[in-house]
PDB file of C-alpha atoms in Angstrom:
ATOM      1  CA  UNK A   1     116.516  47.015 217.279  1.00 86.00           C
ATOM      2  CA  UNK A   2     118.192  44.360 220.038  1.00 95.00           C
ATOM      3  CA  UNK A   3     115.368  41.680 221.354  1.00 97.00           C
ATOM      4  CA  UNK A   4     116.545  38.781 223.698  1.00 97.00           C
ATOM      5  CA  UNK A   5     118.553  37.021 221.224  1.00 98.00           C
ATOM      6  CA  UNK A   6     120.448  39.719 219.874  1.00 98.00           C
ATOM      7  CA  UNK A   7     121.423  40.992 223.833  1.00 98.00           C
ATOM      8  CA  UNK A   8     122.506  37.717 224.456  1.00 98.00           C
ATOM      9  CA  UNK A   9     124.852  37.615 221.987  1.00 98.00           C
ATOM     10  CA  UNK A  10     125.856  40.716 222.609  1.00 98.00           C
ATOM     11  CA  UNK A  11     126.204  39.791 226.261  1.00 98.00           C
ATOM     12  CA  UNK A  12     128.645  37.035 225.363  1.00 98.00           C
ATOM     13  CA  UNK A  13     130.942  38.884 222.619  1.00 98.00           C
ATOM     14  CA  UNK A  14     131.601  41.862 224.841  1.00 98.00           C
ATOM     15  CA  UNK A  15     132.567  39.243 227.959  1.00 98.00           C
ATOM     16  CA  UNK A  16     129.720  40.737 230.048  1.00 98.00           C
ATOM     17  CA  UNK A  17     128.402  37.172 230.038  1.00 98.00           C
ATOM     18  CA  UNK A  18     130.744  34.196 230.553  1.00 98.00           C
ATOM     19  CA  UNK A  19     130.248  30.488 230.852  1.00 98.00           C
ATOM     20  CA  UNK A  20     132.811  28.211 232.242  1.00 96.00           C
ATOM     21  CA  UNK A  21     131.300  24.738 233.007  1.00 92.00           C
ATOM     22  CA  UNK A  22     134.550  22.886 233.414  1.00 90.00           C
ATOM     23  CA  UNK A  23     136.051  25.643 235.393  1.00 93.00           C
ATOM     24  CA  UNK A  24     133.029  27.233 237.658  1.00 95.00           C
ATOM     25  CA  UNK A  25     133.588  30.657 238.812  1.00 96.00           C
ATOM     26  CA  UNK A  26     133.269  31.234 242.494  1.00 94.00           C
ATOM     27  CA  UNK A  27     130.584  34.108 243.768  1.00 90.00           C
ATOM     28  CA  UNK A  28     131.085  36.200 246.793  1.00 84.00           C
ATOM     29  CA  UNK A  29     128.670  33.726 248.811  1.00 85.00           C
ATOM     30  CA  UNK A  30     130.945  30.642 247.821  1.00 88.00           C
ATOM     31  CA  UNK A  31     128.823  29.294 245.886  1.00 90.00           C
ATOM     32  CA  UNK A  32     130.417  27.419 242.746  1.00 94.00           C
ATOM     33  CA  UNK A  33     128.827  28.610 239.324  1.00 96.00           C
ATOM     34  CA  UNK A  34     129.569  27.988 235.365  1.00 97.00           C
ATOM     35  CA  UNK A  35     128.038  31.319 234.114  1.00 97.00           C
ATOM     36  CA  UNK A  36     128.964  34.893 235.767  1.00 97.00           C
ATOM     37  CA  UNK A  37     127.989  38.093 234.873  1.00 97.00           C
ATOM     38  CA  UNK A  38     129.135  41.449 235.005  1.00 96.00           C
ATOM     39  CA  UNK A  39     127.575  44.132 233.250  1.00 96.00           C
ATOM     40  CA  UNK A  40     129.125  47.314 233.928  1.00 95.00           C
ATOM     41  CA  UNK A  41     131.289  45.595 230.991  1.00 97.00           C
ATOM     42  CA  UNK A  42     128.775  47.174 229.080  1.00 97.00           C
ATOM     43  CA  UNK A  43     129.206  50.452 229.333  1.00 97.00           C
ATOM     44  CA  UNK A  44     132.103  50.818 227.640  1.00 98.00           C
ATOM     45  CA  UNK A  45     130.286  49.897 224.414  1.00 98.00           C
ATOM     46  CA  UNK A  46     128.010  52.768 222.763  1.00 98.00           C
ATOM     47  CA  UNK A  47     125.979  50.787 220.507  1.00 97.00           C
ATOM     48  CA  UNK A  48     125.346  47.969 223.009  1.00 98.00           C
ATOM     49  CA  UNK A  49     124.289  50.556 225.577  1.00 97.00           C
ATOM     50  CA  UNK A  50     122.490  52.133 223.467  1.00 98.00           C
ATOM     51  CA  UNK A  51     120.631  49.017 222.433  1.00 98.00           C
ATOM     52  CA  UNK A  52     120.286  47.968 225.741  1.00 98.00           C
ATOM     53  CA  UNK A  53     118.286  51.570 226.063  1.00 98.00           C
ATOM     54  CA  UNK A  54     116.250  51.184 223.316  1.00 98.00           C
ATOM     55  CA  UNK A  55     115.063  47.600 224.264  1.00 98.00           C
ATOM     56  CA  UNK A  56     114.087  48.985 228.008  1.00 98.00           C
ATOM     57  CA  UNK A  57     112.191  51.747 226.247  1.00 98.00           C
ATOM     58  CA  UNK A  58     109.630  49.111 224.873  1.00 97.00           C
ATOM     59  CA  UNK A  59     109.948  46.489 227.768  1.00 98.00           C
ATOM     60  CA  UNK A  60     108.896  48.878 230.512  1.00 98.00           C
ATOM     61  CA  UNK A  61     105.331  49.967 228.799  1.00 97.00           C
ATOM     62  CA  UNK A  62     103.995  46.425 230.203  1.00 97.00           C
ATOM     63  CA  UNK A  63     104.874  48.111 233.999  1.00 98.00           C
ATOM     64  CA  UNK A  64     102.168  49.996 235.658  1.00 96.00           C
ATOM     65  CA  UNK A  65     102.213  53.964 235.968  1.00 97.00           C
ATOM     66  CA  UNK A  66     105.377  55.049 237.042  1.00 98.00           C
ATOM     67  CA  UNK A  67     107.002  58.379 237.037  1.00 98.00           C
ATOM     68  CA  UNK A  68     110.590  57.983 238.386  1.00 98.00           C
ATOM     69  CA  UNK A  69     113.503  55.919 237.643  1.00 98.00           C
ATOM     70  CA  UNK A  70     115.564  54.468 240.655  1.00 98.00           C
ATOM     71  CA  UNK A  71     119.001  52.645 239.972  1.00 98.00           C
ATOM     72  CA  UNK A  72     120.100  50.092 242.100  1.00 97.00           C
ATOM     73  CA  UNK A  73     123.725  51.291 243.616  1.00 95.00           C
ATOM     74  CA  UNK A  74     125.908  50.496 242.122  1.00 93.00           C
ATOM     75  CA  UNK A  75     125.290  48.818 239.119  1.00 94.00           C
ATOM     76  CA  UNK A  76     122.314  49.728 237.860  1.00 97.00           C
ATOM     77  CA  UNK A  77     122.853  53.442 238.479  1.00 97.00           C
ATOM     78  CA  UNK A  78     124.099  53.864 234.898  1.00 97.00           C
ATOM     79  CA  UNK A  79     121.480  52.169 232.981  1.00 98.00           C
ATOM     80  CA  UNK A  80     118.998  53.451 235.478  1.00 98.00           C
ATOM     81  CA  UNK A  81     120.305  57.162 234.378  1.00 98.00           C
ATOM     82  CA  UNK A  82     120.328  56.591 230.942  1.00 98.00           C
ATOM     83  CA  UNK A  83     117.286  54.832 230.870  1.00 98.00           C
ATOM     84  CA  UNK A  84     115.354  58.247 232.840  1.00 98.00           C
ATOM     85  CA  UNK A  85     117.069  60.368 230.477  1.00 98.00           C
ATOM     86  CA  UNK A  86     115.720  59.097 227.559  1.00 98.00           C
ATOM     87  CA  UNK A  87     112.443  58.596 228.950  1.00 98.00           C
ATOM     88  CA  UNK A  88     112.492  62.821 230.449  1.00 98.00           C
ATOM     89  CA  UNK A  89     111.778  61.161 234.038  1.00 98.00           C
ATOM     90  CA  UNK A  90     112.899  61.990 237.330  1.00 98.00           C
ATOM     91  CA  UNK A  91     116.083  60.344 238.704  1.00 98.00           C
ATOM     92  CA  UNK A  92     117.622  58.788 242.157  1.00 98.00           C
ATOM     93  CA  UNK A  93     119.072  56.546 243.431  1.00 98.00           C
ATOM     94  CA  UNK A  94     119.085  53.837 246.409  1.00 97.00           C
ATOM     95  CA  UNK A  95     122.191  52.113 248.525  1.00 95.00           C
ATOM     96  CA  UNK A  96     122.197  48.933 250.046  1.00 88.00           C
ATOM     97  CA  UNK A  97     123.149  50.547 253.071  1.00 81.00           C
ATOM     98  CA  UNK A  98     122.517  54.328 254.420  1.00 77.00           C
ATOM     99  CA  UNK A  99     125.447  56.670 254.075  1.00 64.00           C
ATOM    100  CA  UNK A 100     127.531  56.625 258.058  1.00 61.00           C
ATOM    101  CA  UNK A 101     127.855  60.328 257.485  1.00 56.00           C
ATOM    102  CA  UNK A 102     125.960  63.500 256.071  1.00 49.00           C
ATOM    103  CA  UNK A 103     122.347  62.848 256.295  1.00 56.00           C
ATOM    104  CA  UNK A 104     122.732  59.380 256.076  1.00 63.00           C
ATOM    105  CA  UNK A 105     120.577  58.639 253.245  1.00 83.00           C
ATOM    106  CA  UNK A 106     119.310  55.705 252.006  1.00 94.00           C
ATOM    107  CA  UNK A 107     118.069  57.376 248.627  1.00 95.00           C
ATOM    108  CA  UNK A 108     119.794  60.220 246.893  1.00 95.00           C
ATOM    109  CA  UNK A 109     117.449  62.150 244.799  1.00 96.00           C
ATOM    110  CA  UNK A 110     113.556  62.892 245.661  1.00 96.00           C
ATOM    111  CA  UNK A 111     111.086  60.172 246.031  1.00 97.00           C
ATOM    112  CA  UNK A 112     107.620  61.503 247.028  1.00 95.00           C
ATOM    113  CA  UNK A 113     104.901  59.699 248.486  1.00 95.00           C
ATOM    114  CA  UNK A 114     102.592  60.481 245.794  1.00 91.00           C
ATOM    115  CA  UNK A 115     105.370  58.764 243.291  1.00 96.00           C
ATOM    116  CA  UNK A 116     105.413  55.615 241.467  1.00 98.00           C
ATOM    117  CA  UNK A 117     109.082  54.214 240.512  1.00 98.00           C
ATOM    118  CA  UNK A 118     110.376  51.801 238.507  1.00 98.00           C
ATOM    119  CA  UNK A 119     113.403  50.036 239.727  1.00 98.00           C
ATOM    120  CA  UNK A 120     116.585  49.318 237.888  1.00 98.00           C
ATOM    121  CA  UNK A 121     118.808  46.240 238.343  1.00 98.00           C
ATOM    122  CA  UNK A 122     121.686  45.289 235.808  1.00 96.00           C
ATOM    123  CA  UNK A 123     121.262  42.046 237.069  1.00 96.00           C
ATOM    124  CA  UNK A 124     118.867  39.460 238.839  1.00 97.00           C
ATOM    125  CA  UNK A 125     120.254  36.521 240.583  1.00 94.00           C
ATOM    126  CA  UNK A 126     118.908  35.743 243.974  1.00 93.00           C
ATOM    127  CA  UNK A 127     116.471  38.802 243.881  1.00 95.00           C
ATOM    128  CA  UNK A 128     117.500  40.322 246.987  1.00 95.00           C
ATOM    129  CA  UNK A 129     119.162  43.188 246.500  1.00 94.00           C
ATOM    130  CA  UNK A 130     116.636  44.262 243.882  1.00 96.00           C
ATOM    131  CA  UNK A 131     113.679  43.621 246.913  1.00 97.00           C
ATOM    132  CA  UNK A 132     115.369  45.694 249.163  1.00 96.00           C
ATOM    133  CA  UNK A 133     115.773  48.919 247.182  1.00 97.00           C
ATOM    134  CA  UNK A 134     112.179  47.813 246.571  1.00 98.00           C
ATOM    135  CA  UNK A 135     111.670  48.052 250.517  1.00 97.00           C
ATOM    136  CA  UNK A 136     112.988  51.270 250.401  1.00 96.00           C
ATOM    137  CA  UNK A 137     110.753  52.805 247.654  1.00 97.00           C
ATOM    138  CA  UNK A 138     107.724  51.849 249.429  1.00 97.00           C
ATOM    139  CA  UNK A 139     109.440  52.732 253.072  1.00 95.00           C
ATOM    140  CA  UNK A 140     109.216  56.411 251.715  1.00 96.00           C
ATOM    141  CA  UNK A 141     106.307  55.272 251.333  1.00 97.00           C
ATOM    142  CA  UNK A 142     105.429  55.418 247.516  1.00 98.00           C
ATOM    143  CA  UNK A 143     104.603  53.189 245.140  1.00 98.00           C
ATOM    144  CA  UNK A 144     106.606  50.462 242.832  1.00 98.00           C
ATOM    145  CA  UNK A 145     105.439  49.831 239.800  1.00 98.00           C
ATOM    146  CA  UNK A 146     108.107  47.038 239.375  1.00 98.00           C
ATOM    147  CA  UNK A 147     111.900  45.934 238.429  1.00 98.00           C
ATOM    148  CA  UNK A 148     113.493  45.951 234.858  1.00 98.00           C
ATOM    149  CA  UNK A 149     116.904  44.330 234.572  1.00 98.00           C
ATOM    150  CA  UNK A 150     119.135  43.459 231.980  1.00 98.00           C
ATOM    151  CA  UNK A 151     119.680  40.094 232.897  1.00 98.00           C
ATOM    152  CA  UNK A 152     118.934  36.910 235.300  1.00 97.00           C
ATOM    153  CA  UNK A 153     119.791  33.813 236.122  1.00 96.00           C
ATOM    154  CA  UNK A 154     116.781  32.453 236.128  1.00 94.00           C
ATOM    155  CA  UNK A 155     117.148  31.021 240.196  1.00 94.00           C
ATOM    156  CA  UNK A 156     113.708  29.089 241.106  1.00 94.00           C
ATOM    157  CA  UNK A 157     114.693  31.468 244.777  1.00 94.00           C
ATOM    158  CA  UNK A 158     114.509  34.582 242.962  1.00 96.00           C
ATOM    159  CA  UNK A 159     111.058  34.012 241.391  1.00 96.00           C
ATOM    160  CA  UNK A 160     109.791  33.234 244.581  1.00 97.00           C
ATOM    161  CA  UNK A 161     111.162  36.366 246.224  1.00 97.00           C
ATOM    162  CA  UNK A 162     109.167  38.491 243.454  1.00 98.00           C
ATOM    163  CA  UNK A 163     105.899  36.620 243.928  1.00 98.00           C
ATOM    164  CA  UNK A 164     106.092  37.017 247.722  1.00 98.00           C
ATOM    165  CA  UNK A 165     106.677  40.968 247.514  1.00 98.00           C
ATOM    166  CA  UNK A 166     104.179  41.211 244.968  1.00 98.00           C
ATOM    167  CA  UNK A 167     106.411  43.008 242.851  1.00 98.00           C
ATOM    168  CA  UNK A 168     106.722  42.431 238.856  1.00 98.00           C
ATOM    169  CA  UNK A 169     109.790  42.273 237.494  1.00 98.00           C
ATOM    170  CA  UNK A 170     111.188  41.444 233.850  1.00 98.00           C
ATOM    171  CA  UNK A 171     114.589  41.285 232.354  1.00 98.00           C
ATOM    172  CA  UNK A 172     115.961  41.767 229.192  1.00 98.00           C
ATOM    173  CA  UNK A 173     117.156  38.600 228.248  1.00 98.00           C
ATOM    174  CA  UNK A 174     117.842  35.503 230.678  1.00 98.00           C
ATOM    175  CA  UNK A 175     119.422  32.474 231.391  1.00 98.00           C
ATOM    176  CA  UNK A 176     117.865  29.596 228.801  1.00 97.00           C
ATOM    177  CA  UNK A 177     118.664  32.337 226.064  1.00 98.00           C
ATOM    178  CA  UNK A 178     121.972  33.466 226.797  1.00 98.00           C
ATOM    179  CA  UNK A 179     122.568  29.287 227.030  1.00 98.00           C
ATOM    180  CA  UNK A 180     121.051  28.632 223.985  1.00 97.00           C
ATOM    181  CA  UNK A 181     122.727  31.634 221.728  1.00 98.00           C
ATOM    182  CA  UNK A 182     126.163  30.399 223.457  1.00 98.00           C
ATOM    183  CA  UNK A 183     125.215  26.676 222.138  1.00 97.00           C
ATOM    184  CA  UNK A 184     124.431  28.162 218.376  1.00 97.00           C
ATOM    185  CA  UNK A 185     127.657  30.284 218.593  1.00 98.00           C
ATOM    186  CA  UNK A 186     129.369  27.131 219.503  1.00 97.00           C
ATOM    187  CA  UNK A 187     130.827  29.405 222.399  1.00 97.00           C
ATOM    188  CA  UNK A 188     130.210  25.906 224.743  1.00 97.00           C
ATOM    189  CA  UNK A 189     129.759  22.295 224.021  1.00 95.00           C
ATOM    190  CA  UNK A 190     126.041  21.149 223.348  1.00 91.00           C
ATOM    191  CA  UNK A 191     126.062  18.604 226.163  1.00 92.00           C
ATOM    192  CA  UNK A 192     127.003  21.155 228.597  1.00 96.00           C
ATOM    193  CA  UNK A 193     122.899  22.682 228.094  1.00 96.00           C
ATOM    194  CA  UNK A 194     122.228  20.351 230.469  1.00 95.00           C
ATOM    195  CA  UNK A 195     124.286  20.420 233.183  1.00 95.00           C
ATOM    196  CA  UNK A 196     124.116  24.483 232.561  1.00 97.00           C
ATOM    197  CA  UNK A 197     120.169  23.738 233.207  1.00 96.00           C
ATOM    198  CA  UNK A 198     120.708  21.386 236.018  1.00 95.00           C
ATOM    199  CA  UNK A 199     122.939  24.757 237.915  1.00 97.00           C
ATOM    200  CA  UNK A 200     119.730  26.918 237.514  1.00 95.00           C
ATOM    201  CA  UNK A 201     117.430  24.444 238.764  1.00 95.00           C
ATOM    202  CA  UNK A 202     119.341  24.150 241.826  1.00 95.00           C
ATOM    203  CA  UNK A 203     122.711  26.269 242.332  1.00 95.00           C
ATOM    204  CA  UNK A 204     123.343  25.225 245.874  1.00 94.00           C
ATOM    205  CA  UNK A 205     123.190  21.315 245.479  1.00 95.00           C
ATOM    206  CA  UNK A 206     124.682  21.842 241.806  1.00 95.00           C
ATOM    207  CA  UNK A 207     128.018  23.601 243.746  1.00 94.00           C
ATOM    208  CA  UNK A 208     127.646  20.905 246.819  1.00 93.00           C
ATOM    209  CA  UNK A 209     128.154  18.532 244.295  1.00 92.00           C
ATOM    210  CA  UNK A 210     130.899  19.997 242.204  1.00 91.00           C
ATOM    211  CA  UNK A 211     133.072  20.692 245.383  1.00 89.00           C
ATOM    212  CA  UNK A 212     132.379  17.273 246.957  1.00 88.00           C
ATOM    213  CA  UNK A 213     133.720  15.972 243.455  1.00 84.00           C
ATOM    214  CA  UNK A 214     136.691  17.928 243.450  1.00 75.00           C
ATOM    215  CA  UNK A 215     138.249  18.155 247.044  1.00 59.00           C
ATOM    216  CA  UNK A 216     141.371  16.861 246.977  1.00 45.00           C
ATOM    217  CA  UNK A 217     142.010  13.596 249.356  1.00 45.00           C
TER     218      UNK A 217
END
């Protein structure tokens, strides 16, 4: 049976989870990071996806009532599918944006009012993608019972986010463990725990700071 530990690992064997401190990847907003995360990697590994399952399975009885799945498009579609199935729940799906065509939905599959979902995520960084799918659950309206993703980045912002939508919301594993399996593993350096640490705290001034150091004169 995976717990944290074992995911993390996982995480960082299969390359779903990778951690460059000397050579920070750069995210979509521009913002300079040493860990990135991808984990549609996942999928193409049965027993990892199946552990991934399995681990979900016991996480979610701490949520509230709920009696549909919802993936997050696109990434947590998969999980959020596999994770219904197992469970003999309901189904759908919600977009970050409606269709421009058809019926222009915003969620594919049924949602009624009298229903209480559980969102999927594969991933947690910022929180706001995963707070907007919540929007649209409770636009329908119907309840949210909360958000289960595999992993976060443990941002002080996305915390925040949760507590001010009153939403719950747990993840597999997270930041300090992936950080600290990658230390054991000897997959990084041990002095790089704390400027790994020092990124989390505070991604924006952490990247300021990196770029301001390595601009070219």
């Amino acid at each position: 049976m995976f717990n944290n530990q074992l995911l993390a690992s996982k995480l960082l064997e299969t390359g779903a989870v990778r951690i460059q401190p000397d050579q920070p990847f750069t995210w979509a907003s521009g913002l300079r990071s040493p860990i990135y995360c991808d984990n549609r990697v996942l999928l193409s590994f049965p027993d990892v996806r199946t552990g991934i399952i399995d681990l979900m399975v016991k996480v979610v009885k701490d949520f509230e009532f709920f009696n549909i799945i919802a993936g997050v498009a696109t990434a947590g579609i998969p999980h959020g599918a596999l994770l219904a199935d197992r469970l003999k729940l309901p189904f759908a799906y919600i977009r970050s944006k409606p269709k421009d065509h058809g019926r222009q939905n915003l969620i594919e599959g049924v949602i009624a009012t009298d229903s209480s979902v559980l969102v999927v995520e594969d991933l947690i960084s910022t929180g706001m993608s995963s707070l907007q799918a919540v929007q649209a659950v409770r636009d329908v309206p119907a309840q949210v019972s909360g958000v289960i993703a595999i992993f976060q980045y443990g941002l002080p912002i996305a915390k925040q986010a949760f507590q001010d939508a009153h939403c719950p919301f747990a993840t597999l594993t997270d930041f300090e463990t992936i950080i600290q399996v990658a230390a054991q593993e000897n997959r990084i350096e041990k002095h790089h725990l704390e400027l790994l640490r020092h990124w989390s705290a505070d991604p924006q001034g952490w990247s300021a700071r990196y770029l301001s150091t390595t601009q070219v004169p």
